Structures are given as C-alpha cells and as structure tokens.
C-alpha cells in the first residue's frame, strides 16, 4: 500500500534553489518556510506583487478569480500567494 505524497518540490530558477511545497500551503508560504525570499504584499491574490511565471508543474486556486487574466494563466503566470501545488513546481524568480 502506498502512502500519499506529503509534499512536492518547489524549484526556483535561475538560481536552482528548492523548497518543500506543501499541498495545503500556498506556494508563497512554502517559499518562505523554505527560507527563500519572494516579493509579496496583499497575500490575497489581488496586488500581483508576487506574480511570476511557472515553467513546470501545476497549481490550483481556492478562489475563482485570482488577479490573473485567462490569457496570463494560459501563458504560465501564477500568483504564488494564492496558488497551491498539485505536483512538483518550477517558478521563475521575478527578482532575478
Ligand atoms: S502578494 Fe498580492 S497577489 Fe500575491
């Protein structure tokens, strides 16, 4: 019998830093718990301060309309403060 995966791996490019990405925590929280510096302000999916591109992986949102346009979502833009990982995720550091 296999046990559920307790967490995923969150990678930050181009640095290659990693953190544990807990399914029940936002990506922003997991970045901070992993000691990685990330821009943030509202922490509620509206100001877009934390916005970045996801180059691999998948996330889910608990809100219907996080502050992203459908086209932005289609291009891989995510809001880590309200995005929850459903698999391993790679983000591009907006400060890099
Ligand atoms: S911190 Fe404001 S949208 Fe993420």
PDB file of N, CA, C and O in Angstrom, residues 22-94:
ATOM      1  N   UNK A  22       4.143  22.329   0.199  1.00  0.00           N
ATOM      2  CA  UNK A  22       3.088  21.584   0.876  1.00  0.00           C
ATOM      3  C   UNK A  22       1.756  21.835   0.175  1.00  0.00           C
ATOM      4  O   UNK A  22       1.380  22.982  -0.067  1.00  0.00           O
ATOM      5  N   UNK A  23       1.012  20.755  -0.119  1.00  0.00           N
ATOM      6  CA  UNK A  23      -0.256  20.917  -0.851  1.00  0.00           C
ATOM      7  C   UNK A  23      -1.251  21.817  -0.139  1.00  0.00           C
ATOM      8  O   UNK A  23      -2.057  22.489  -0.777  1.00  0.00           O
ATOM      9  N   UNK A  24      -1.184  21.849   1.208  1.00  0.00           N
ATOM     10  CA  UNK A  24      -2.162  22.643   1.965  1.00  0.00           C
ATOM     11  C   UNK A  24      -1.689  24.067   2.221  1.00  0.00           C
ATOM     12  O   UNK A  24      -2.400  24.851   2.845  1.00  0.00           O
ATOM     13  N   UNK A  25      -0.481  24.413   1.753  1.00  0.00           N
ATOM     14  CA  UNK A  25       0.020  25.781   1.907  1.00  0.00           C
ATOM     15  C   UNK A  25       0.183  26.425   0.536  1.00  0.00           C
ATOM     16  O   UNK A  25       0.484  25.748  -0.443  1.00  0.00           O
ATOM     17  N   UNK A  26       0.029  27.756   0.499  1.00  0.00           N
ATOM     18  CA  UNK A  26       0.277  28.454  -0.759  1.00  0.00           C
ATOM     19  C   UNK A  26       1.752  28.325  -1.127  1.00  0.00           C
ATOM     20  O   UNK A  26       2.606  28.098  -0.256  1.00  0.00           O
ATOM     21  N   UNK A  27       2.047  28.518  -2.399  1.00  0.00           N
ATOM     22  CA  UNK A  27       3.455  28.472  -2.826  1.00  0.00           C
ATOM     23  C   UNK A  27       4.262  29.546  -2.114  1.00  0.00           C
ATOM     24  O   UNK A  27       5.422  29.319  -1.750  1.00  0.00           O
ATOM     25  N   UNK A  28       3.656  30.710  -1.891  1.00  0.00           N
ATOM     26  CA  UNK A  28       4.378  31.779  -1.199  1.00  0.00           C
ATOM     27  C   UNK A  28       4.760  31.337   0.213  1.00  0.00           C
ATOM     28  O   UNK A  28       5.898  31.536   0.651  1.00  0.00           O
ATOM     29  N   UNK A  29       3.826  30.729   0.916  1.00  0.00           N
ATOM     30  CA  UNK A  29       4.124  30.244   2.264  1.00  0.00           C
ATOM     31  C   UNK A  29       5.228  29.196   2.223  1.00  0.00           C
ATOM     32  O   UNK A  29       6.152  29.212   3.047  1.00  0.00           O
ATOM     33  N   UNK A  30       5.173  28.291   1.260  1.00  0.00           N
ATOM     34  CA  UNK A  30       6.212  27.265   1.157  1.00  0.00           C
ATOM     35  C   UNK A  30       7.565  27.877   0.825  1.00  0.00           C
ATOM     36  O   UNK A  30       8.595  27.443   1.352  1.00  0.00           O
ATOM     37  N   UNK A  31       7.588  28.903  -0.035  1.00  0.00           N
ATOM     38  CA  UNK A  31       8.848  29.597  -0.336  1.00  0.00           C
ATOM     39  C   UNK A  31       9.428  30.187   0.946  1.00  0.00           C
ATOM     40  O   UNK A  31      10.622  30.033   1.233  1.00  0.00           O
ATOM     41  N   UNK A  32       8.578  30.842   1.723  1.00  0.00           N
ATOM     42  CA  UNK A  32       9.052  31.491   2.947  1.00  0.00           C
ATOM     43  C   UNK A  32       9.473  30.459   3.993  1.00  0.00           C
ATOM     44  O   UNK A  32      10.482  30.642   4.679  1.00  0.00           O
ATOM     45  N   UNK A  33       8.709  29.371   4.102  1.00  0.00           N
ATOM     46  CA  UNK A  33       9.078  28.317   5.051  1.00  0.00           C
ATOM     47  C   UNK A  33      10.416  27.698   4.663  1.00  0.00           C
ATOM     48  O   UNK A  33      11.158  27.209   5.519  1.00  0.00           O
ATOM     49  N   UNK A  34      10.715  27.712   3.363  1.00  0.00           N
ATOM     50  CA  UNK A  34      11.983  27.181   2.886  1.00  0.00           C
ATOM     51  C   UNK A  34      13.115  28.194   2.945  1.00  0.00           C
ATOM     52  O   UNK A  34      14.219  27.919   2.467  1.00  0.00           O
ATOM     53  N   UNK A  35      12.824  29.386   3.467  1.00  0.00           N
ATOM     54  CA  UNK A  35      13.871  30.399   3.624  1.00  0.00           C
ATOM     55  C   UNK A  35      14.189  31.151   2.350  1.00  0.00           C
ATOM     56  O   UNK A  35      15.232  31.798   2.248  1.00  0.00           O
ATOM     57  N   UNK A  36      13.291  31.082   1.356  1.00  0.00           N
ATOM     58  CA  UNK A  36      13.537  31.766   0.087  1.00  0.00           C
ATOM     59  C   UNK A  36      12.811  33.103   0.059  1.00  0.00           C
ATOM     60  O   UNK A  36      11.622  33.189   0.384  1.00  0.00           O
ATOM     61  N   UNK A  37      13.513  34.127  -0.347  1.00  0.00           N
ATOM     62  CA  UNK A  37      12.971  35.477  -0.395  1.00  0.00           C
ATOM     63  C   UNK A  37      12.085  35.645  -1.624  1.00  0.00           C
ATOM     64  O   UNK A  37      12.483  35.280  -2.727  1.00  0.00           O
ATOM     65  N   UNK A  38      10.872  36.188  -1.423  1.00  0.00           N
ATOM     66  CA  UNK A  38       9.954  36.362  -2.553  1.00  0.00           C
ATOM     67  C   UNK A  38       9.153  37.634  -2.327  1.00  0.00           C
ATOM     68  O   UNK A  38       8.726  37.900  -1.197  1.00  0.00           O
ATOM     69  N   UNK A  39       8.924  38.453  -3.354  1.00  0.00           N
ATOM     70  CA  UNK A  39       8.141  39.681  -3.154  1.00  0.00           C
ATOM     71  C   UNK A  39       6.678  39.364  -2.847  1.00  0.00           C
ATOM     72  O   UNK A  39       6.099  38.450  -3.444  1.00  0.00           O
ATOM     73  N   UNK A  40       6.093  40.098  -1.925  1.00  0.00           N
ATOM     74  CA  UNK A  40       4.673  39.911  -1.621  1.00  0.00           C
ATOM     75  C   UNK A  40       4.135  41.170  -0.972  1.00  0.00           C
ATOM     76  O   UNK A  40       4.898  41.981  -0.429  1.00  0.00           O
ATOM     77  N   UNK A  41       2.822  41.330  -1.031  1.00  0.00           N
ATOM     78  CA  UNK A  41       2.180  42.464  -0.384  1.00  0.00           C
ATOM     79  C   UNK A  41       0.828  42.035   0.176  1.00  0.00           C
ATOM     80  O   UNK A  41       0.684  41.756   1.352  1.00  0.00           O
ATOM     81  N   UNK A  42      -0.193  41.926  -0.688  1.00  0.00           N
ATOM     82  CA  UNK A  42      -1.557  41.669  -0.187  1.00  0.00           C
ATOM     83  C   UNK A  42      -1.746  40.248   0.345  1.00  0.00           C
ATOM     84  O   UNK A  42      -2.557  40.019   1.220  1.00  0.00           O
ATOM     85  N   UNK A  43      -1.045  39.310  -0.235  1.00  0.00           N
ATOM     86  CA  UNK A  43      -1.168  37.884   0.126  1.00  0.00           C
ATOM     87  C   UNK A  43      -2.594  37.365  -0.074  1.00  0.00           C
ATOM     88  O   UNK A  43      -3.006  36.407   0.572  1.00  0.00           O
ATOM     89  N   UNK A  44      -3.335  38.004  -0.954  1.00  0.00           N
ATOM     90  CA  UNK A  44      -4.709  37.552  -1.186  1.00  0.00           C
ATOM     91  C   UNK A  44      -5.064  37.496  -2.672  1.00  0.00           C
ATOM     92  O   UNK A  44      -6.233  37.468  -3.028  1.00  0.00           O
ATOM     93  N   UNK A  45      -4.067  37.524  -3.548  1.00  0.00           N
ATOM     94  CA  UNK A  45      -4.329  37.316  -4.966  1.00  0.00           C
ATOM     95  C   UNK A  45      -4.830  38.524  -5.724  1.00  0.00           C
ATOM     96  O   UNK A  45      -5.425  38.366  -6.785  1.00  0.00           O
ATOM     97  N   UNK A  46      -4.586  39.745  -5.207  1.00  0.00           N
ATOM     98  CA  UNK A  46      -5.107  40.902  -5.937  1.00  0.00           C
ATOM     99  C   UNK A  46      -4.036  41.899  -6.376  1.00  0.00           C
ATOM    100  O   UNK A  46      -4.197  42.533  -7.406  1.00  0.00           O
ATOM    101  N   UNK A  47      -2.936  42.064  -5.639  1.00  0.00           N
ATOM    102  CA  UNK A  47      -1.984  43.141  -5.960  1.00  0.00           C
ATOM    103  C   UNK A  47      -0.979  42.764  -7.050  1.00  0.00           C
ATOM    104  O   UNK A  47      -0.352  43.617  -7.634  1.00  0.00           O
ATOM    105  N   UNK A  48      -0.771  41.485  -7.258  1.00  0.00           N
ATOM    106  CA  UNK A  48       0.139  40.938  -8.282  1.00  0.00           C
ATOM    107  C   UNK A  48       1.615  41.154  -7.959  1.00  0.00           C
ATOM    108  O   UNK A  48       2.475  40.944  -8.815  1.00  0.00           O
ATOM    109  N   UNK A  49       1.934  41.552  -6.738  1.00  0.00           N
ATOM    110  CA  UNK A  49       3.338  41.736  -6.352  1.00  0.00           C
ATOM    111  C   UNK A  49       4.124  40.430  -6.450  1.00  0.00           C
ATOM    112  O   UNK A  49       5.298  40.425  -6.810  1.00  0.00           O
ATOM    113  N   UNK A  50       3.476  39.314  -6.121  1.00  0.00           N
ATOM    114  CA  UNK A  50       4.177  38.025  -6.086  1.00  0.00           C
ATOM    115  C   UNK A  50       4.198  37.321  -7.440  1.00  0.00           C
ATOM    116  O   UNK A  50       4.791  36.255  -7.574  1.00  0.00           O
ATOM    117  N   UNK A  51       3.553  37.922  -8.444  1.00  0.00           N
ATOM    118  CA  UNK A  51       3.331  37.255  -9.737  1.00  0.00           C
ATOM    119  C   UNK A  51       4.642  36.790 -10.384  1.00  0.00           C
ATOM    120  O   UNK A  51       5.646  37.494 -10.370  1.00  0.00           O
ATOM    121  N   UNK A  52       4.591  35.597 -10.959  1.00  0.00           N
ATOM    122  CA  UNK A  52       5.773  35.063 -11.647  1.00  0.00           C
ATOM    123  C   UNK A  52       5.308  34.027 -12.658  1.00  0.00           C
ATOM    124  O   UNK A  52       4.137  33.669 -12.698  1.00  0.00           O
ATOM    125  N   UNK A  53       6.251  33.545 -13.439  1.00  0.00           N
ATOM    126  CA  UNK A  53       5.920  32.500 -14.400  1.00  0.00           C
ATOM    127  C   UNK A  53       6.286  31.133 -13.859  1.00  0.00           C
ATOM    128  O   UNK A  53       7.318  30.957 -13.217  1.00  0.00           O
ATOM    129  N   UNK A  54       5.399  30.177 -14.105  1.00  0.00           N
ATOM    130  CA  UNK A  54       5.622  28.782 -13.741  1.00  0.00           C
ATOM    131  C   UNK A  54       6.052  28.054 -15.007  1.00  0.00           C
ATOM    132  O   UNK A  54       5.316  28.044 -15.992  1.00  0.00           O
ATOM    133  N   UNK A  55       7.248  27.481 -14.979  1.00  0.00           N
ATOM    134  CA  UNK A  55       7.769  26.822 -16.181  1.00  0.00           C
ATOM    135  C   UNK A  55       7.531  25.321 -16.166  1.00  0.00           C
ATOM    136  O   UNK A  55       7.720  24.660 -17.184  1.00  0.00           O
ATOM    137  N   UNK A  56       7.171  24.781 -15.007  1.00  0.00           N
ATOM    138  CA  UNK A  56       6.840  23.354 -14.917  1.00  0.00           C
ATOM    139  C   UNK A  56       5.919  23.156 -13.733  1.00  0.00           C
ATOM    140  O   UNK A  56       5.988  23.895 -12.753  1.00  0.00           O
ATOM    141  N   UNK A  57       5.065  22.154 -13.832  1.00  0.00           N
ATOM    142  CA  UNK A  57       4.187  21.821 -12.718  1.00  0.00           C
ATOM    143  C   UNK A  57       2.767  22.294 -12.935  1.00  0.00           C
ATOM    144  O   UNK A  57       2.393  22.719 -14.028  1.00  0.00           O
ATOM    145  N   UNK A  58       2.011  22.220 -11.842  1.00  0.00           N
ATOM    146  CA  UNK A  58       0.597  22.573 -11.908  1.00  0.00           C
ATOM    147  C   UNK A  58       0.167  23.080 -10.536  1.00  0.00           C
ATOM    148  O   UNK A  58       0.666  22.603  -9.513  1.00  0.00           O
ATOM    149  N   UNK A  59      -0.732  24.050 -10.543  1.00  0.00           N
ATOM    150  CA  UNK A  59      -1.253  24.589  -9.289  1.00  0.00           C
ATOM    151  C   UNK A  59      -2.772  24.637  -9.356  1.00  0.00           C
ATOM    152  O   UNK A  59      -3.369  24.558 -10.428  1.00  0.00           O
ATOM    153  N   UNK A  60      -3.387  24.789  -8.191  1.00  0.00           N
ATOM    154  CA  UNK A  60      -4.829  25.013  -8.124  1.00  0.00           C
ATOM    155  C   UNK A  60      -5.056  26.281  -7.307  1.00  0.00           C
ATOM    156  O   UNK A  60      -4.185  26.705  -6.539  1.00  0.00           O
ATOM    157  N   UNK A  61      -6.218  26.898  -7.507  1.00  0.00           N
ATOM    158  CA  UNK A  61      -6.581  28.091  -6.739  1.00  0.00           C
ATOM    159  C   UNK A  61      -7.856  27.800  -5.963  1.00  0.00           C
ATOM    160  O   UNK A  61      -8.755  27.120  -6.474  1.00  0.00           O
ATOM    161  N   UNK A  62      -7.952  28.311  -4.763  1.00  0.00           N
ATOM    162  CA  UNK A  62      -9.173  28.135  -3.982  1.00  0.00           C
ATOM    163  C   UNK A  62     -10.165  29.248  -4.290  1.00  0.00           C
ATOM    164  O   UNK A  62     -11.334  29.131  -3.953  1.00  0.00           O
ATOM    165  N   UNK A  63      -9.692  30.336  -4.910  1.00  0.00           N
ATOM    166  CA  UNK A  63     -10.596  31.415  -5.312  1.00  0.00           C
ATOM    167  C   UNK A  63     -10.896  31.264  -6.805  1.00  0.00           C
ATOM    168  O   UNK A  63     -10.079  30.750  -7.564  1.00  0.00           O
ATOM    169  N   UNK A  64     -12.088  31.690  -7.214  1.00  0.00           N
ATOM    170  CA  UNK A  64     -12.469  31.529  -8.615  1.00  0.00           C
ATOM    171  C   UNK A  64     -11.660  32.425  -9.543  1.00  0.00           C
ATOM    172  O   UNK A  64     -11.293  32.030 -10.634  1.00  0.00           O
ATOM    173  N   UNK A  65     -11.399  33.664  -9.089  1.00  0.00           N
ATOM    174  CA  UNK A  65     -10.753  34.614  -9.979  1.00  0.00           C
ATOM    175  C   UNK A  65      -9.553  35.267  -9.310  1.00  0.00           C
ATOM    176  O   UNK A  65      -9.636  36.417  -8.885  1.00  0.00           O
ATOM    177  N   UNK A  66      -8.449  34.521  -9.160  1.00  0.00           N
ATOM    178  CA  UNK A  66      -7.241  35.211  -8.703  1.00  0.00           C
ATOM    179  C   UNK A  66      -6.892  36.300  -9.713  1.00  0.00           C
ATOM    180  O   UNK A  66      -7.324  36.222 -10.863  1.00  0.00           O
ATOM    181  N   UNK A  67      -6.156  37.333  -9.303  1.00  0.00           N
ATOM    182  CA  UNK A  67      -5.907  38.501 -10.140  1.00  0.00           C
ATOM    183  C   UNK A  67      -5.080  38.231 -11.375  1.00  0.00           C
ATOM    184  O   UNK A  67      -4.088  38.911 -11.624  1.00  0.00           O
ATOM    185  N   UNK A  68      -5.504  37.266 -12.158  1.00  0.00           N
ATOM    186  CA  UNK A  68      -4.826  36.910 -13.406  1.00  0.00           C
ATOM    187  C   UNK A  68      -5.851  36.832 -14.519  1.00  0.00           C
ATOM    188  O   UNK A  68      -6.958  36.340 -14.314  1.00  0.00           O
ATOM    189  N   UNK A  69      -5.472  37.300 -15.691  1.00  0.00           N
ATOM    190  CA  UNK A  69      -6.315  37.148 -16.862  1.00  0.00           C
ATOM    191  C   UNK A  69      -6.209  35.705 -17.360  1.00  0.00           C
ATOM    192  O   UNK A  69      -5.172  35.067 -17.171  1.00  0.00           O
ATOM    193  N   UNK A  70      -7.266  35.196 -18.007  1.00  0.00           N
ATOM    194  CA  UNK A  70      -7.187  33.835 -18.557  1.00  0.00           C
ATOM    195  C   UNK A  70      -5.982  33.671 -19.482  1.00  0.00           C
ATOM    196  O   UNK A  70      -5.332  32.621 -19.489  1.00  0.00           O
ATOM    197  N   UNK A  71      -5.659  34.737 -20.251  1.00  0.00           N
ATOM    198  CA  UNK A  71      -4.516  34.650 -21.167  1.00  0.00           C
ATOM    199  C   UNK A  71      -3.209  34.528 -20.381  1.00  0.00           C
ATOM    200  O   UNK A  71      -2.278  33.840 -20.793  1.00  0.00           O
ATOM    201  N   UNK A  72      -3.143  35.250 -19.256  1.00  0.00           N
ATOM    202  CA  UNK A  72      -1.930  35.165 -18.428  1.00  0.00           C
ATOM    203  C   UNK A  72      -1.778  33.763 -17.850  1.00  0.00           C
ATOM    204  O   UNK A  72      -0.685  33.210 -17.829  1.00  0.00           O
ATOM    205  N   UNK A  73      -2.895  33.216 -17.368  1.00  0.00           N
ATOM    206  CA  UNK A  73      -2.842  31.840 -16.844  1.00  0.00           C
ATOM    207  C   UNK A  73      -2.359  30.895 -17.927  1.00  0.00           C
ATOM    208  O   UNK A  73      -1.544  30.009 -17.684  1.00  0.00           O
ATOM    209  N   UNK A  74      -2.886  31.083 -19.154  1.00  0.00           N
ATOM    210  CA  UNK A  74      -2.509  30.210 -20.267  1.00  0.00           C
ATOM    211  C   UNK A  74      -1.027  30.333 -20.595  1.00  0.00           C
ATOM    212  O   UNK A  74      -0.408  29.390 -21.092  1.00  0.00           O
ATOM    213  N   UNK A  75      -0.435  31.516 -20.305  1.00  0.00           N
ATOM    214  CA  UNK A  75       0.992  31.728 -20.577  1.00  0.00           C
ATOM    215  C   UNK A  75       1.865  31.268 -19.423  1.00  0.00           C
ATOM    216  O   UNK A  75       3.080  31.433 -19.455  1.00  0.00           O
ATOM    217  N   UNK A  76       1.243  30.743 -18.367  1.00  0.00           N
ATOM    218  CA  UNK A  76       2.036  30.196 -17.266  1.00  0.00           C
ATOM    219  C   UNK A  76       2.233  31.128 -16.089  1.00  0.00           C
ATOM    220  O   UNK A  76       2.990  30.811 -15.173  1.00  0.00           O
ATOM    221  N   UNK A  77       1.575  32.303 -16.113  1.00  0.00           N
ATOM    222  CA  UNK A  77       1.715  33.217 -14.980  1.00  0.00           C
ATOM    223  C   UNK A  77       0.904  32.696 -13.799  1.00  0.00           C
ATOM    224  O   UNK A  77      -0.213  32.203 -13.977  1.00  0.00           O
ATOM    225  N   UNK A  78       1.465  32.798 -12.604  1.00  0.00           N
ATOM    226  CA  UNK A  78       0.782  32.350 -11.395  1.00  0.00           C
ATOM    227  C   UNK A  78       0.937  33.406 -10.300  1.00  0.00           C
ATOM    228  O   UNK A  78       1.833  34.268 -10.360  1.00  0.00           O
ATOM    229  N   UNK A  79       0.062  33.310  -9.311  1.00  0.00           N
ATOM    230  CA  UNK A  79       0.143  34.166  -8.121  1.00  0.00           C
ATOM    231  C   UNK A  79       0.447  33.253  -6.934  1.00  0.00           C
ATOM    232  O   UNK A  79      -0.462  32.636  -6.360  1.00  0.00           O
ATOM    233  N   UNK A  80       1.711  33.146  -6.550  1.00  0.00           N
ATOM    234  CA  UNK A  80       2.103  32.184  -5.506  1.00  0.00           C
ATOM    235  C   UNK A  80       1.388  32.366  -4.171  1.00  0.00           C
ATOM    236  O   UNK A  80       1.240  31.399  -3.429  1.00  0.00           O
ATOM    237  N   UNK A  81       0.898  33.569  -3.861  1.00  0.00           N
ATOM    238  CA  UNK A  81       0.250  33.763  -2.557  1.00  0.00           C
ATOM    239  C   UNK A  81      -1.084  33.047  -2.450  1.00  0.00           C
ATOM    240  O   UNK A  81      -1.569  32.805  -1.341  1.00  0.00           O
ATOM    241  N   UNK A  82      -1.685  32.698  -3.590  1.00  0.00           N
ATOM    242  CA  UNK A  82      -2.981  32.016  -3.564  1.00  0.00           C
ATOM    243  C   UNK A  82      -2.975  30.731  -4.398  1.00  0.00           C
ATOM    244  O   UNK A  82      -4.026  30.147  -4.635  1.00  0.00           O
ATOM    245  N   UNK A  83      -1.794  30.300  -4.845  1.00  0.00           N
ATOM    246  CA  UNK A  83      -1.672  29.091  -5.664  1.00  0.00           C
ATOM    247  C   UNK A  83      -1.169  27.937  -4.797  1.00  0.00           C
ATOM    248  O   UNK A  83      -0.213  28.101  -4.026  1.00  0.00           O
ATOM    249  N   UNK A  84      -1.808  26.804  -4.939  1.00  0.00           N
ATOM    250  CA  UNK A  84      -1.448  25.615  -4.161  1.00  0.00           C
ATOM    251  C   UNK A  84      -0.940  24.546  -5.129  1.00  0.00           C
ATOM    252  O   UNK A  84      -1.579  24.281  -6.150  1.00  0.00           O
ATOM    253  N   UNK A  85       0.192  23.915  -4.817  1.00  0.00           N
ATOM    254  CA  UNK A  85       0.763  22.947  -5.762  1.00  0.00           C
ATOM    255  C   UNK A  85      -0.031  21.642  -5.794  1.00  0.00           C
ATOM    256  O   UNK A  85      -0.524  21.173  -4.768  1.00  0.00           O
ATOM    257  N   UNK A  86      -0.147  21.076  -6.982  1.00  0.00           N
ATOM    258  CA  UNK A  86      -0.733  19.745  -7.115  1.00  0.00           C
ATOM    259  C   UNK A  86       0.310  18.754  -7.635  1.00  0.00           C
ATOM    260  O   UNK A  86       0.001  17.582  -7.841  1.00  0.00           O
ATOM    261  N   UNK A  87       1.520  19.243  -7.871  1.00  0.00           N
ATOM    262  CA  UNK A  87       2.656  18.405  -8.266  1.00  0.00           C
ATOM    263  C   UNK A  87       3.917  19.251  -8.083  1.00  0.00           C
ATOM    264  O   UNK A  87       3.840  20.394  -7.627  1.00  0.00           O
ATOM    265  N   UNK A  88       5.080  18.699  -8.428  1.00  0.00           N
ATOM    266  CA  UNK A  88       6.311  19.484  -8.361  1.00  0.00           C
ATOM    267  C   UNK A  88       6.160  20.729  -9.252  1.00  0.00           C
ATOM    268  O   UNK A  88       5.561  20.646 -10.335  1.00  0.00           O
ATOM    269  N   UNK A  89       6.708  21.840  -8.775  1.00  0.00           N
ATOM    270  CA  UNK A  89       6.514  23.123  -9.466  1.00  0.00           C
ATOM    271  C   UNK A  89       7.862  23.817  -9.645  1.00  0.00           C
ATOM    272  O   UNK A  89       8.714  23.776  -8.754  1.00  0.00           O
ATOM    273  N   UNK A  90       8.056  24.451 -10.793  1.00  0.00           N
ATOM    274  CA  UNK A  90       9.228  25.296 -11.019  1.00  0.00           C
ATOM    275  C   UNK A  90       8.763  26.713 -11.337  1.00  0.00           C
ATOM    276  O   UNK A  90       7.924  26.909 -12.229  1.00  0.00           O
ATOM    277  N   UNK A  91       9.278  27.676 -10.583  1.00  0.00           N
ATOM    278  CA  UNK A  91       8.930  29.081 -10.775  1.00  0.00           C
ATOM    279  C   UNK A  91      10.148  29.869 -11.233  1.00  0.00           C
ATOM    280  O   UNK A  91      11.274  29.561 -10.849  1.00  0.00           O
ATOM    281  N   UNK A  92       9.907  30.900 -12.047  1.00  0.00           N
ATOM    282  CA  UNK A  92      10.974  31.836 -12.429  1.00  0.00           C
ATOM    283  C   UNK A  92      10.970  32.969 -11.426  1.00  0.00           C
ATOM    284  O   UNK A  92       9.939  33.622 -11.208  1.00  0.00           O
ATOM    285  N   UNK A  93      12.105  33.239 -10.810  1.00  0.00           N
ATOM    286  CA  UNK A  93      12.218  34.296  -9.818  1.00  0.00           C
ATOM    287  C   UNK A  93      12.029  35.656 -10.495  1.00  0.00           C
ATOM    288  O   UNK A  93      12.816  36.033 -11.363  1.00  0.00           O
ATOM    289  N   UNK A  94      10.988  36.430 -10.114  1.00  0.00           N
ATOM    290  CA  UNK A  94      10.763  37.732 -10.759  1.00  0.00           C
ATOM    291  C   UNK A  94      11.831  38.751 -10.403  1.00  0.00           C
ATOM    292  O   UNK A  94      11.932  39.796 -11.043  1.00  0.00           O
TER     293      UNK A  94
END
